Coordinates of C-alpha atoms and ligand atoms in Angstrom, one line a residue:
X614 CA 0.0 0.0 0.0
X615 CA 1.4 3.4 -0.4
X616 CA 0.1 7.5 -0.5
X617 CA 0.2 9.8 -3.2
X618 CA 0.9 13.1 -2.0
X619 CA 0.9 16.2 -4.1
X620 CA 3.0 19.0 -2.4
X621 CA 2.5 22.3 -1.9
X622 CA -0.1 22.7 0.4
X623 CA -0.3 24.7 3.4
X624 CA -1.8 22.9 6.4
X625 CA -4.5 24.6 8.1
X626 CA -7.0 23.4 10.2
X627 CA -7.8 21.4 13.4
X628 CA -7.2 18.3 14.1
X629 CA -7.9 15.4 16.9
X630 CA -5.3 13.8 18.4
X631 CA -6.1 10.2 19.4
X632 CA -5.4 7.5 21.9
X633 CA -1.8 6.7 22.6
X634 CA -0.8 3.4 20.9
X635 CA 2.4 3.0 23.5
X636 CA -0.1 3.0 26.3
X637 CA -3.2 1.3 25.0
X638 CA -0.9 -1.7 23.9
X639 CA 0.3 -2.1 27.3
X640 CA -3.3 -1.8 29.3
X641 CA -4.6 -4.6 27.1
X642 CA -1.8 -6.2 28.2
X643 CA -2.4 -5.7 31.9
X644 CA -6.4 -6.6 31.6
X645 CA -5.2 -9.8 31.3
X646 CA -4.5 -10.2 34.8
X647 CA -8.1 -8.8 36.0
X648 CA -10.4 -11.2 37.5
X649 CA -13.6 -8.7 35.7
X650 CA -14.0 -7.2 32.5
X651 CA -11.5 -4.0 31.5
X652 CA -13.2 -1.0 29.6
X653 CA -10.7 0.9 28.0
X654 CA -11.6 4.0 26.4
X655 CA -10.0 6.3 23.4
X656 CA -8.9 3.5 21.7
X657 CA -6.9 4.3 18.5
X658 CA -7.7 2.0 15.1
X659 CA -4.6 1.5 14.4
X660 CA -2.6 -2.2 13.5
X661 CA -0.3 -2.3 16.2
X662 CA -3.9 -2.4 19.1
X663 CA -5.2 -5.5 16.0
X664 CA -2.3 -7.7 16.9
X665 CA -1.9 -7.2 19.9
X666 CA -6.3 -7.9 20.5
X667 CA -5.3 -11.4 18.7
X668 CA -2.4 -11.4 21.0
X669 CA -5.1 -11.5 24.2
X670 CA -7.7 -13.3 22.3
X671 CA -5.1 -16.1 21.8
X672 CA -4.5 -16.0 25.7
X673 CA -8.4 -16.9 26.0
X674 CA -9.3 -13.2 26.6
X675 CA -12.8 -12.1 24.9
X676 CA -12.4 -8.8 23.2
X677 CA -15.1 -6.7 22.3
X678 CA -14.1 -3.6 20.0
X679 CA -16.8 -1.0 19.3
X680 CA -15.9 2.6 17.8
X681 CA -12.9 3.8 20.3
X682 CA -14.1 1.6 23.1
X683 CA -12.5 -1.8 24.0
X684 CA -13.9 -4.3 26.7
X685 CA -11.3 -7.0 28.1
X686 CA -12.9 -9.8 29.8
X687 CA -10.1 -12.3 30.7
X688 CA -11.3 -16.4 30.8
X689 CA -11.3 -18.5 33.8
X690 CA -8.1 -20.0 33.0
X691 CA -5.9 -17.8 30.7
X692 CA -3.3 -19.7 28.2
X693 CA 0.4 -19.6 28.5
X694 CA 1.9 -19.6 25.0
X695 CA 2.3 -16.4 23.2
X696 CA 1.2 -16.8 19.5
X697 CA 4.6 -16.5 17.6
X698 CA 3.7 -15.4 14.4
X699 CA 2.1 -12.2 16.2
X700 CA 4.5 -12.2 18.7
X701 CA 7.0 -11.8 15.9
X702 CA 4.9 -9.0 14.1
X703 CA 5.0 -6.9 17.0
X704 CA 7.9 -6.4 19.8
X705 CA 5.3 -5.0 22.1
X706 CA 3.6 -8.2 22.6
X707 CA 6.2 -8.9 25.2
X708 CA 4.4 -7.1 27.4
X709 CA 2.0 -10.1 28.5
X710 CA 5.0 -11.5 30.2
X711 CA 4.7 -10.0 33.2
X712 CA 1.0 -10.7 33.6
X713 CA 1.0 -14.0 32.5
X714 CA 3.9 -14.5 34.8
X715 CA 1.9 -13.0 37.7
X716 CA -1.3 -14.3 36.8
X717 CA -1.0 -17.7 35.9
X718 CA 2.8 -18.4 37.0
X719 CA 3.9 -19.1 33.3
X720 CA 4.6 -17.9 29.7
X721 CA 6.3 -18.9 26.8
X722 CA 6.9 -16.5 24.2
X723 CA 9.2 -16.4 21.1
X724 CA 12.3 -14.0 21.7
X725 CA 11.2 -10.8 19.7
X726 CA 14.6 -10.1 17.3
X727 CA 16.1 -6.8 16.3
X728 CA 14.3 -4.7 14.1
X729 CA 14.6 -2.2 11.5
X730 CA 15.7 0.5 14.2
X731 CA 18.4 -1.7 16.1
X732 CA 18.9 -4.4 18.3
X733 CA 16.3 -4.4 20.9
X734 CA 17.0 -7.5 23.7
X735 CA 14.9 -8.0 26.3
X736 CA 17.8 -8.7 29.3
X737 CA 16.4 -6.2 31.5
X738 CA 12.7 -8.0 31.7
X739 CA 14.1 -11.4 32.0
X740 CA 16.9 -10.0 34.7
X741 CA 13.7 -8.6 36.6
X742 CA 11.6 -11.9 36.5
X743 CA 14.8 -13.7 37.8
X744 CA 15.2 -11.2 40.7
X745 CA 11.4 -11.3 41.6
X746 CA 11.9 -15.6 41.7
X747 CA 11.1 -16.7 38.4
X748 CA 12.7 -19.5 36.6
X749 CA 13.9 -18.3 33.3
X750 CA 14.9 -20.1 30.6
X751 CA 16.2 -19.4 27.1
X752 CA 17.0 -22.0 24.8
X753 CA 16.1 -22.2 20.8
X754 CA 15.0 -18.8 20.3
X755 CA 12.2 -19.5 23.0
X756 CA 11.8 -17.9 26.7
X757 CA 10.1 -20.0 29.3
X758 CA 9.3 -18.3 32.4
X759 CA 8.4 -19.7 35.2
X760 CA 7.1 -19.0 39.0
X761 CA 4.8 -20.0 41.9
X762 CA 3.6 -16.9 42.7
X763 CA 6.7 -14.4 42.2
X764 CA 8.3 -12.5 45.3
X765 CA 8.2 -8.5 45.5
X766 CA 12.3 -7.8 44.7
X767 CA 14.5 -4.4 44.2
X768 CA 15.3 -3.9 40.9
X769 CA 18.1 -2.3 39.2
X770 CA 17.6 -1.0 35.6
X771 CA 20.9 -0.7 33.8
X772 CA 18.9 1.5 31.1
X773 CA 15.8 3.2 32.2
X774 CA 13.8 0.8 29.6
X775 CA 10.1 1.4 29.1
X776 CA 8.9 -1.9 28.5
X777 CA 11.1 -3.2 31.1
X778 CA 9.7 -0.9 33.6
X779 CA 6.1 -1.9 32.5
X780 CA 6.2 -5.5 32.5
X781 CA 8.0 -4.9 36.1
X782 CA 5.5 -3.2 37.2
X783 CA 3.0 -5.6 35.7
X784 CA 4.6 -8.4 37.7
X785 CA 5.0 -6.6 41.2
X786 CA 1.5 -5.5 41.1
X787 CA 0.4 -9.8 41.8
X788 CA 3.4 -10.3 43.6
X789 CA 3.9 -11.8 47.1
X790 CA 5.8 -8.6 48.7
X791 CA 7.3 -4.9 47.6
X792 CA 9.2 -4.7 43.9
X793 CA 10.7 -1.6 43.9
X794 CA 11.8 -0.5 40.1
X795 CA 15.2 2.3 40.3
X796 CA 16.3 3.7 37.3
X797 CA 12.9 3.4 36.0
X798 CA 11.6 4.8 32.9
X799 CA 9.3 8.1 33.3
X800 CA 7.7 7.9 30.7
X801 CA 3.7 9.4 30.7
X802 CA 2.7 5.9 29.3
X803 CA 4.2 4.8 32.7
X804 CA 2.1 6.9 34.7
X805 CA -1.0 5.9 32.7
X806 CA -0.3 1.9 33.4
X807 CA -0.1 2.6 37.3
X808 CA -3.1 5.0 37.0
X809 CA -4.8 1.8 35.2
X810 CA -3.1 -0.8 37.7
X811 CA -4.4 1.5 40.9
X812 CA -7.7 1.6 39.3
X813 CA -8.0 -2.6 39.1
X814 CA -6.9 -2.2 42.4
X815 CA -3.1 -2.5 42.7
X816 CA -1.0 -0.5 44.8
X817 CA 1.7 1.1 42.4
X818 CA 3.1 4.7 43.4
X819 CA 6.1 6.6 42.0
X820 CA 5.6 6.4 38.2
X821 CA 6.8 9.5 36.3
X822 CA 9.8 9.3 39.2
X823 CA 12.8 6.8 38.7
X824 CA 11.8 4.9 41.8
X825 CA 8.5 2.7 41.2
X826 CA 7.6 1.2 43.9
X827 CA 4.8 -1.6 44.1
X828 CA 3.2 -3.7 47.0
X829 CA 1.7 -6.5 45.6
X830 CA -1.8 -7.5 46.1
X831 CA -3.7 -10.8 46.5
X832 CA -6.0 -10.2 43.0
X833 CA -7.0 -7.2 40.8
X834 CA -10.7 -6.3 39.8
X835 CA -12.0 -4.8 36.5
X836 CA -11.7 -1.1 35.5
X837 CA -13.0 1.9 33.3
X838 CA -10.5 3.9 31.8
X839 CA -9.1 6.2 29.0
X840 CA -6.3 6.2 27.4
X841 CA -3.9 9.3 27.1
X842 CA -3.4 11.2 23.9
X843 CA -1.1 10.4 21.5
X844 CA 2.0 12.5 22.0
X845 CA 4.0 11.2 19.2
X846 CA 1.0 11.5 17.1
X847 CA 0.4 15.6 18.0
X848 CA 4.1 15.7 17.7
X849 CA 3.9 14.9 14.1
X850 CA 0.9 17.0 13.4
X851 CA 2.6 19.8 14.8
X852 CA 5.4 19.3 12.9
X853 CA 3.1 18.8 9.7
X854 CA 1.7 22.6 10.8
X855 CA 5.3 24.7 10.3
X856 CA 7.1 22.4 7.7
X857 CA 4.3 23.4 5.2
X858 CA 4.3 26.9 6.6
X859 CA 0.4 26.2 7.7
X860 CA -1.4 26.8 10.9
X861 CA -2.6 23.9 12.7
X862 CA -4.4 23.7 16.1
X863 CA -3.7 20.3 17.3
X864 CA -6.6 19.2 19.6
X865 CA -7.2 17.1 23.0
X866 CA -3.6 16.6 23.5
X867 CA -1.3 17.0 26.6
X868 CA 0.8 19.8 26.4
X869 CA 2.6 18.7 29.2
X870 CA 3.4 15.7 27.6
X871 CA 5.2 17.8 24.4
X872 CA 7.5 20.1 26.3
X873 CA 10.2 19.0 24.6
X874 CA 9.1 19.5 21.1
X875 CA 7.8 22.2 22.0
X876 CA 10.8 24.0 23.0
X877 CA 12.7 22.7 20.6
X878 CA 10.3 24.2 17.4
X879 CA 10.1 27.3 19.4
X880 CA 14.3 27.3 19.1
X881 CA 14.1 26.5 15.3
X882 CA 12.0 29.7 14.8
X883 CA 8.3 28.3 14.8
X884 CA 4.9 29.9 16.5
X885 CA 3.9 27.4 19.3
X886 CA 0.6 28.9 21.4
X887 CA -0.4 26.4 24.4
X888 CA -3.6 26.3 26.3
X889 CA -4.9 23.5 28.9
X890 CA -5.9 21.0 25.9
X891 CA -4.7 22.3 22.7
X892 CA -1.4 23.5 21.3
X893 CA -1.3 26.1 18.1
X894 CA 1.9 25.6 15.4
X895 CA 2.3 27.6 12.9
X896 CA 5.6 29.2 11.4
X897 CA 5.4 32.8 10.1
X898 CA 9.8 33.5 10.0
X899 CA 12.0 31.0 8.4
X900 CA 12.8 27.7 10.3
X901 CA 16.7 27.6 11.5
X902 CA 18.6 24.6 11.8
X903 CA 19.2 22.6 15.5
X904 CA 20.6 20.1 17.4
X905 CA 18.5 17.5 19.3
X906 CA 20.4 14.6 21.1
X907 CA 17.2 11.7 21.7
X908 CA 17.1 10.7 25.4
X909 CA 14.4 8.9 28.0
X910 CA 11.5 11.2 29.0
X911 CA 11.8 14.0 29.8
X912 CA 14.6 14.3 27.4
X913 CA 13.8 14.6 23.3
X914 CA 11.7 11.3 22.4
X915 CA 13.7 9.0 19.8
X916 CA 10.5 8.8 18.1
X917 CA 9.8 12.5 17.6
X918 CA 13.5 12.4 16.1
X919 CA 12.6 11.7 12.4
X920 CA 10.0 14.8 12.2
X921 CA 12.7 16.4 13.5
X922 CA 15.0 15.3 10.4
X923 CA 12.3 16.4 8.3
X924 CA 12.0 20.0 9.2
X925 CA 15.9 20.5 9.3
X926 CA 16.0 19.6 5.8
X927 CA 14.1 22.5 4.6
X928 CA 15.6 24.7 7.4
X929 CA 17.9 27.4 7.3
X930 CA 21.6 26.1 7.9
X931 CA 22.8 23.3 9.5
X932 CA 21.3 20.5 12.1
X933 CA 22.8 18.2 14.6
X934 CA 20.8 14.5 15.4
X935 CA 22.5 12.4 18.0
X936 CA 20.8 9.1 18.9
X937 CA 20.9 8.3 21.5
X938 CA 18.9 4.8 22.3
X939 CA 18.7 2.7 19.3
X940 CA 21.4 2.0 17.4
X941 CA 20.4 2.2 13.6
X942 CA 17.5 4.9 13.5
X943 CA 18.2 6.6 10.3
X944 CA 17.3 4.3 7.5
X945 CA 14.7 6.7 6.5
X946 CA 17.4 9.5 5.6
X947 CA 18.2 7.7 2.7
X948 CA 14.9 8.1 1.6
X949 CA 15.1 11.7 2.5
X950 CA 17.8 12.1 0.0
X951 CA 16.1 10.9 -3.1
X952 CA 13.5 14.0 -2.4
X953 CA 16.9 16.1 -2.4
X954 CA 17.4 16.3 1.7
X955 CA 21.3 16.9 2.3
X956 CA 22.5 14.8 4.8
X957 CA 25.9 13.0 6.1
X958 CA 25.4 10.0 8.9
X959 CA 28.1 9.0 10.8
X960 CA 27.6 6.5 13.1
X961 CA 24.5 7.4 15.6
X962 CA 25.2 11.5 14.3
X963 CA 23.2 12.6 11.1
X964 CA 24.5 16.3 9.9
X965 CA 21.5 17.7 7.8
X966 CA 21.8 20.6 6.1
X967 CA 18.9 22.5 4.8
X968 CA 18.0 23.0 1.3
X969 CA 15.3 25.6 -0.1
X970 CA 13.3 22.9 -1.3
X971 CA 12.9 19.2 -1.5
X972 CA 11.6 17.8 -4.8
X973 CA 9.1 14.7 -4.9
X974 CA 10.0 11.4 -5.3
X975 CA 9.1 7.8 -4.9
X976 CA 10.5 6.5 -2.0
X977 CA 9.7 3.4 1.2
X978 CA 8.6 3.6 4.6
X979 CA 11.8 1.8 6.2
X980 CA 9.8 2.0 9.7
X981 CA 6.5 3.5 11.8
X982 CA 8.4 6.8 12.6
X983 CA 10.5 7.6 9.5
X984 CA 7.3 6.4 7.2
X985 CA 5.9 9.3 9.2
X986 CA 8.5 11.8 8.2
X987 CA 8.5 10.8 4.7
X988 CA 4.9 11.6 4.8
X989 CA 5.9 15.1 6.3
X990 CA 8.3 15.5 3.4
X991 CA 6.5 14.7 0.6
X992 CA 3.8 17.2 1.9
X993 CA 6.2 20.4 2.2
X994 CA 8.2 19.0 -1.6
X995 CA 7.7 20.5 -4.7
X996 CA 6.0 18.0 -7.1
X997 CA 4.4 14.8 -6.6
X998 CA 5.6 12.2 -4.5
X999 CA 4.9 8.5 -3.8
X1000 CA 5.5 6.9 0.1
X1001 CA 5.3 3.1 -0.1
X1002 CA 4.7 0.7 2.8
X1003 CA 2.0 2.6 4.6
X1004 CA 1.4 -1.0 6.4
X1005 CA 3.8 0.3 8.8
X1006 CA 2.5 3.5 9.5
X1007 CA -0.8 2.2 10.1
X1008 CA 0.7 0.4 13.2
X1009 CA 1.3 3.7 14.8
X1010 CA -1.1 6.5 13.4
X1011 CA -5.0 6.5 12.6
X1012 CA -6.8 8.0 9.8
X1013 CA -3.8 9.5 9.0
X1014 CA -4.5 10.6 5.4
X1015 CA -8.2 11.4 6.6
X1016 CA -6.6 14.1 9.4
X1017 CA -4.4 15.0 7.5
X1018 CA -6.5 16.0 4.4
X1019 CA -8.8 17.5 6.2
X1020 CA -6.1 19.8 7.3
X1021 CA -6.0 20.1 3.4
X1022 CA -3.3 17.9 2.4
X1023 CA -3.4 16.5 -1.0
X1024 CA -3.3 12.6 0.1
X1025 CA -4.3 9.6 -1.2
X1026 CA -4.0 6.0 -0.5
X1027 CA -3.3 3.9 -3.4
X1028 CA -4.5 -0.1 -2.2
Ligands
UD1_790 C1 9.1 1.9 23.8 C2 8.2 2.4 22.7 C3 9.0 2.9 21.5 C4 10.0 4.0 22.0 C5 10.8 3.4 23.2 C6 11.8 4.4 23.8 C7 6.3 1.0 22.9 C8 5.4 -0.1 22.3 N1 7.3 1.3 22.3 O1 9.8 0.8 23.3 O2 8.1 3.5 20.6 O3 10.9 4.3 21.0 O4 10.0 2.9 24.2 O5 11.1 5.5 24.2 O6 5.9 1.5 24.0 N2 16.9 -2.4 26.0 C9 17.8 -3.4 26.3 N3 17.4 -4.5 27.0 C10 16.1 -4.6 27.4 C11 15.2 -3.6 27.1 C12 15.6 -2.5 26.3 O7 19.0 -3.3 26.0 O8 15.7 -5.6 28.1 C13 17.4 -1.2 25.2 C14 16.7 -1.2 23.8 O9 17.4 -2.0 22.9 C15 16.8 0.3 23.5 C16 16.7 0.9 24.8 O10 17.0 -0.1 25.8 O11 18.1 0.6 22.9 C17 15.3 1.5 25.1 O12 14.3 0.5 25.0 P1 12.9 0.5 25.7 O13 12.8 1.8 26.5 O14 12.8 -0.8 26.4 O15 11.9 0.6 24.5 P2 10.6 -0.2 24.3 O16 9.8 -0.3 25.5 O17 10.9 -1.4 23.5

């Protein structure tokens, strides 16, 4: 599948931010260990919250999906085999571990591989399990964990990993004892997972700190809750807003969530107006160059980097892009540079340097994030362009052609 974009247009326009797909993922996840039914609201549609329902459904969970509402009710006796072929499809399907682990005392799950951004192991979950009792063992490609019921533990972090930190969490919150989680991630999709956990019934407190700390409890009821917006998604329609030199008001977001970016476009020269639940962008002076090192929240997100790369490459002078936490993220400036972007990559440093205007091309989605920033390319090039594999950035963003020609983008899918 792939767009057609004609560019040249000015974006302008409001537009609705949707469910975060980094926390919904997770709180399907966590349903599992319920012993009632889960309602989660402000679902997005999006690929990546399909697989990972047929991941649940495939654990004996009954889902029931209706417009941006999802109900979770987990079976008397939940499976312990991860499918493997979805499993494979999506990394994030790790995060039943923990539950399962918790719930039922045992999962076996296929070891997700590296993927088109880097080598992404999963030590740090497996060194947690082991610390908090389990039995872990890897053999063939294959994880089998094991535990009675698993024993509350204090865990170090080496990296302050966000999946780690959830499926930590996941597994304290049934365990016999404290787990206390340093160097944990502080992420808002943190934050949202123990809001979620307290509502079932857990006792988790110090998400959005680097200390989690969580008492376990005998069992955890149902709950009713909605998902957070998506900041990476109102990061990219913010970025959509200045790099066609439109006006966008980006709607039901968290601003708090986007103080980075927001900082950061406010440095490159672009109009950023905040209030409680919407954020304005717009550029009215010519975009300058930056530099932007990617680092664990609160720092600059890794996946806000590639729309990033995409306004430097029209800015004015040169930018700086250090990645920091996966080690091959640039794949998509090589696509860049068939639409004319100028850019040297050295290692985990890209050097762009801006150019007046990019020129439309054909070029491929090498993952979720850089598909994105093709998108925003193509948009602010002169010509026509053509962005295959939109597969992957369905995983990540919803209607994205539909919000994005209503903002008056000239879009199209092609099936
Ligand atoms: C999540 C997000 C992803 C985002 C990332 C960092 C989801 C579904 N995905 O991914 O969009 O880019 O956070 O903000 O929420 N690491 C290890 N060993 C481990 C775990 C992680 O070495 O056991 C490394 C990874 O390879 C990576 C770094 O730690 O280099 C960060 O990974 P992590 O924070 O775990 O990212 P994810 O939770 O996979």
């Amino acid at each position: 599948m792939r767009f057609s974009i004609a560019g040249g247009t000015r974006l302008s326009g409001t537009v609705r931010v949707s469910g975060a797909k980094n926390s919904v993922l997770k709180l399907m996840a966590m349903s599992l260990m319920a012993n009632d039914q889960c309602v989660i609201r402000n679902v997005p549609r999006i690929s990546d919250v399909e697989t990972m329902k047929g991941v649940i459904e495939e654990l004996g969970a009954t889902v029931n999906w209706s417009g941006d509402t999802m109900m979770v009710t987990p079976p008397e006796r939940l499976g312990t085999e991860a499918p493997e072929e979805l499993v494979r499809g999506m990394r994030a399907s790790i995060q039943v571990m923990g539950p399962l682990l918790a719930k039922v005392g045992e999962v076996h799950i296929v070891q997700p591989g590296g993927c088109s951004i880097g080598h992404r192991p999963i030590d740090f979950h497996l060194k947690g399990f082991r610390a908090m009792g389990a039995e872990v063992e890897e053999r063939y490609g294959y994880v089998r964990a094991r535990a009675n019921r698993l024993k509350g533990a204090t865990i170090y972090l080496d990296f302050p990993s966000v999946g780690a930190t959830e499926n930590l969490m996941a597994a304290g919150a049934l365990a016999e004892g404290t787990t206390v989680i340093c160097n944990a991630a502080r992420e808002p999709e943190i934050v949202d997972q123990q809001n979620f956990l307290n509502l079932m019934g857990a006792k988790v407190r110090g998400a959005g700190t680097g200390q989690v700390i969580v008492e376990g409890v005998k069992e955890l009821g149902g709950a009713d809750y909605t998902v957070i917006p998506d900041r990476i998604e109102a990061g990219t329609m913010m970025v959509a807003a200045v790099i066609t030199g439109g006006h966008v008001t980006v709607q039901d977001v968290e601003p708090e969530h986007l103080g980075f970016l927001i900082a950061k476009l406010r440095e490159m020269g672009a109009g950023v107006e905040v209030s409680h639940n919407r954020i304005d962008c717009f550029a009215d002076q010519p975009i300058t160059g930056t530099t932007v090192r990617s680092m664990p929240y609160p720092g600059f997100a890794t996946d806000l980097q590639p729309n990033i790369a995409a306004l430097a490459s029209t800015a004015v002078g040169c930018s700086v892009l250090i990645e920091t936490i996966y080690s091959n993220r640039f794949h998509y400036l090589e696509e860049m540079r068939k639409m004319g972007a100028k850019v040297i990559i050295e290692q985990s440093t890209a050097v762009i340097k801006g150019v007046e205007k990019l020129t439309g091309a054909s070029v491929t989605a090498p993952d979720l994030r850089g598909g994105a920033a093709l998108v925003l390319c193509a948009m602010a090039a002169d010509g026509n362009s053509i962005v295959d594999g939109v597969e992957l950035i369905d995983r990540g963003y919803e209607e994205f052609e539909r919000k994005l020609s209503g903002l008056g983008a000239r879009i199209t899918r092609i099936e």
